[in-house]
Amino acid sequence: MHDKLSRISRRDLFRVAGRYGMSSTLLAAGGFGGAMSLANLASAAESTYEKRFAKEAKHTLKFGAAGFNARNLLIERAGALEFARDLEARTDGEIRIEFIGDNQICGQLSCVEKTQQGIVDIYAASTQNSAGGAPYLNVLDYAFMFPGRASQYHFLYHPKSQEILRDPLEKRHGLKFLFSHCELRGIQLGLSWKDKPTVTKLEELFGTKNRVTGTQLGRIAMQALNLNPVPVAWEETLDGLKQGLIDGAETWASAVAYANMSPVVSQCVDLKFFCGTEHTSMSASVFDSLDGHLQDAVMESAYWAQTHVQAANEAALVKTVGFSDPQLPGTIFAENDVRCAFLAEDQIKMAEEMCSPEFQPQLWTEWRDRLNGWAGGIDTYQEIYNIAREVDANMLPENVEPRRWWKG
């Protein structure tokens, strides 16, 4: 969408949104093929608005999407708008979504709490940042539990994800986990690494100082890898990477691209050490208040959004972000001189042996016991680890078979 809307200023975008509402404007822009002029956008927003408001909605649900705005929703394909569009169409307007992005109603750290408080009904943010308000989400963050993106998608589609992830989250935190994008986190090195050779050895990262997100389990891995996790406010992260106050930040490739970090990142080191999952969850009490046929529609739209994200984000990583070697010209990484450092298998293995529960179980005991207790005694790490290895480690993520996880 950053290409589609490149000819439209922020001011013009808000003018259209002021007339037809931000939800109709974003939904119209998201469904539009090719570059868009202001006149195109206004016309598409008008017809979208008329279609959406043709009849009175039974339920209007507020959807708070942390950092997403009209320009970045087609960089990291997290499926939020596609879900909203599909649910409105599937329920023939009985459910209407008021989409509020760009941190206007909630941010990465606060969306989860605002959903629990009933300020918003649905939210999109990373599970790692949401783990502050819903600590059970740490269950996804054991180091090297997932060997690749295919294993992440395989787990989310798996019927056992209901018992291991979704049910405990709902019971403990009142959240219904709908779908997620899947990437694995690495270290994004700032401009002080611009003139250094591309990282090929894990030890080159030892002793570096790196920004960490809200996940408690991510810190365990970073400390074991000698990556000095420091909590830095998001607003200060870009400046820190630019000035060299921190060496890097742990996040994933498309987050660098969509959050406008690319100008201050010089190397994207693909450490793959734990999940980067930009997910969408819904208030469980709001879901329970819907009629049966509308609950079915929410689940079908979540399934549809999950299949969309699986294909679209894999394409966007290569064609939009530039997370490949060689990089395609015109991608965000290529245009900002962000080099991808894909570490050799022996380096990933070394990292795994230094920090994973498989090789360093003592580091994880306290959190593992806590998460297992919340899950009713399931060995969360071992169960997810086993499911993640049901698919080949080198399987292409787009080839994972979609399943309706709630149907068993």
JSON list of C-alpha atoms in Angstrom, two decimals, residues 132 154 181 185 357:
[
{"chain": "A", "resi": 132, "resn": "GLY", "atom": "CA", "xyz": [3.10, -7.57, 29.29]},
{"chain": "A", "resi": 154, "resn": "HIS", "atom": "CA", "xyz": [1.78, -25.40, 10.98]},
{"chain": "A", "resi": 181, "resn": "HIS", "atom": "CA", "xyz": [1.59, -13.39, 10.74]},
{"chain": "A", "resi": 185, "resn": "ARG", "atom": "CA", "xyz": [13.34, -12.56, 15.19]},
{"chain": "A", "resi": 357, "resn": "PRO", "atom": "CA", "xyz": [15.45, -25.15, 26.56]}
]
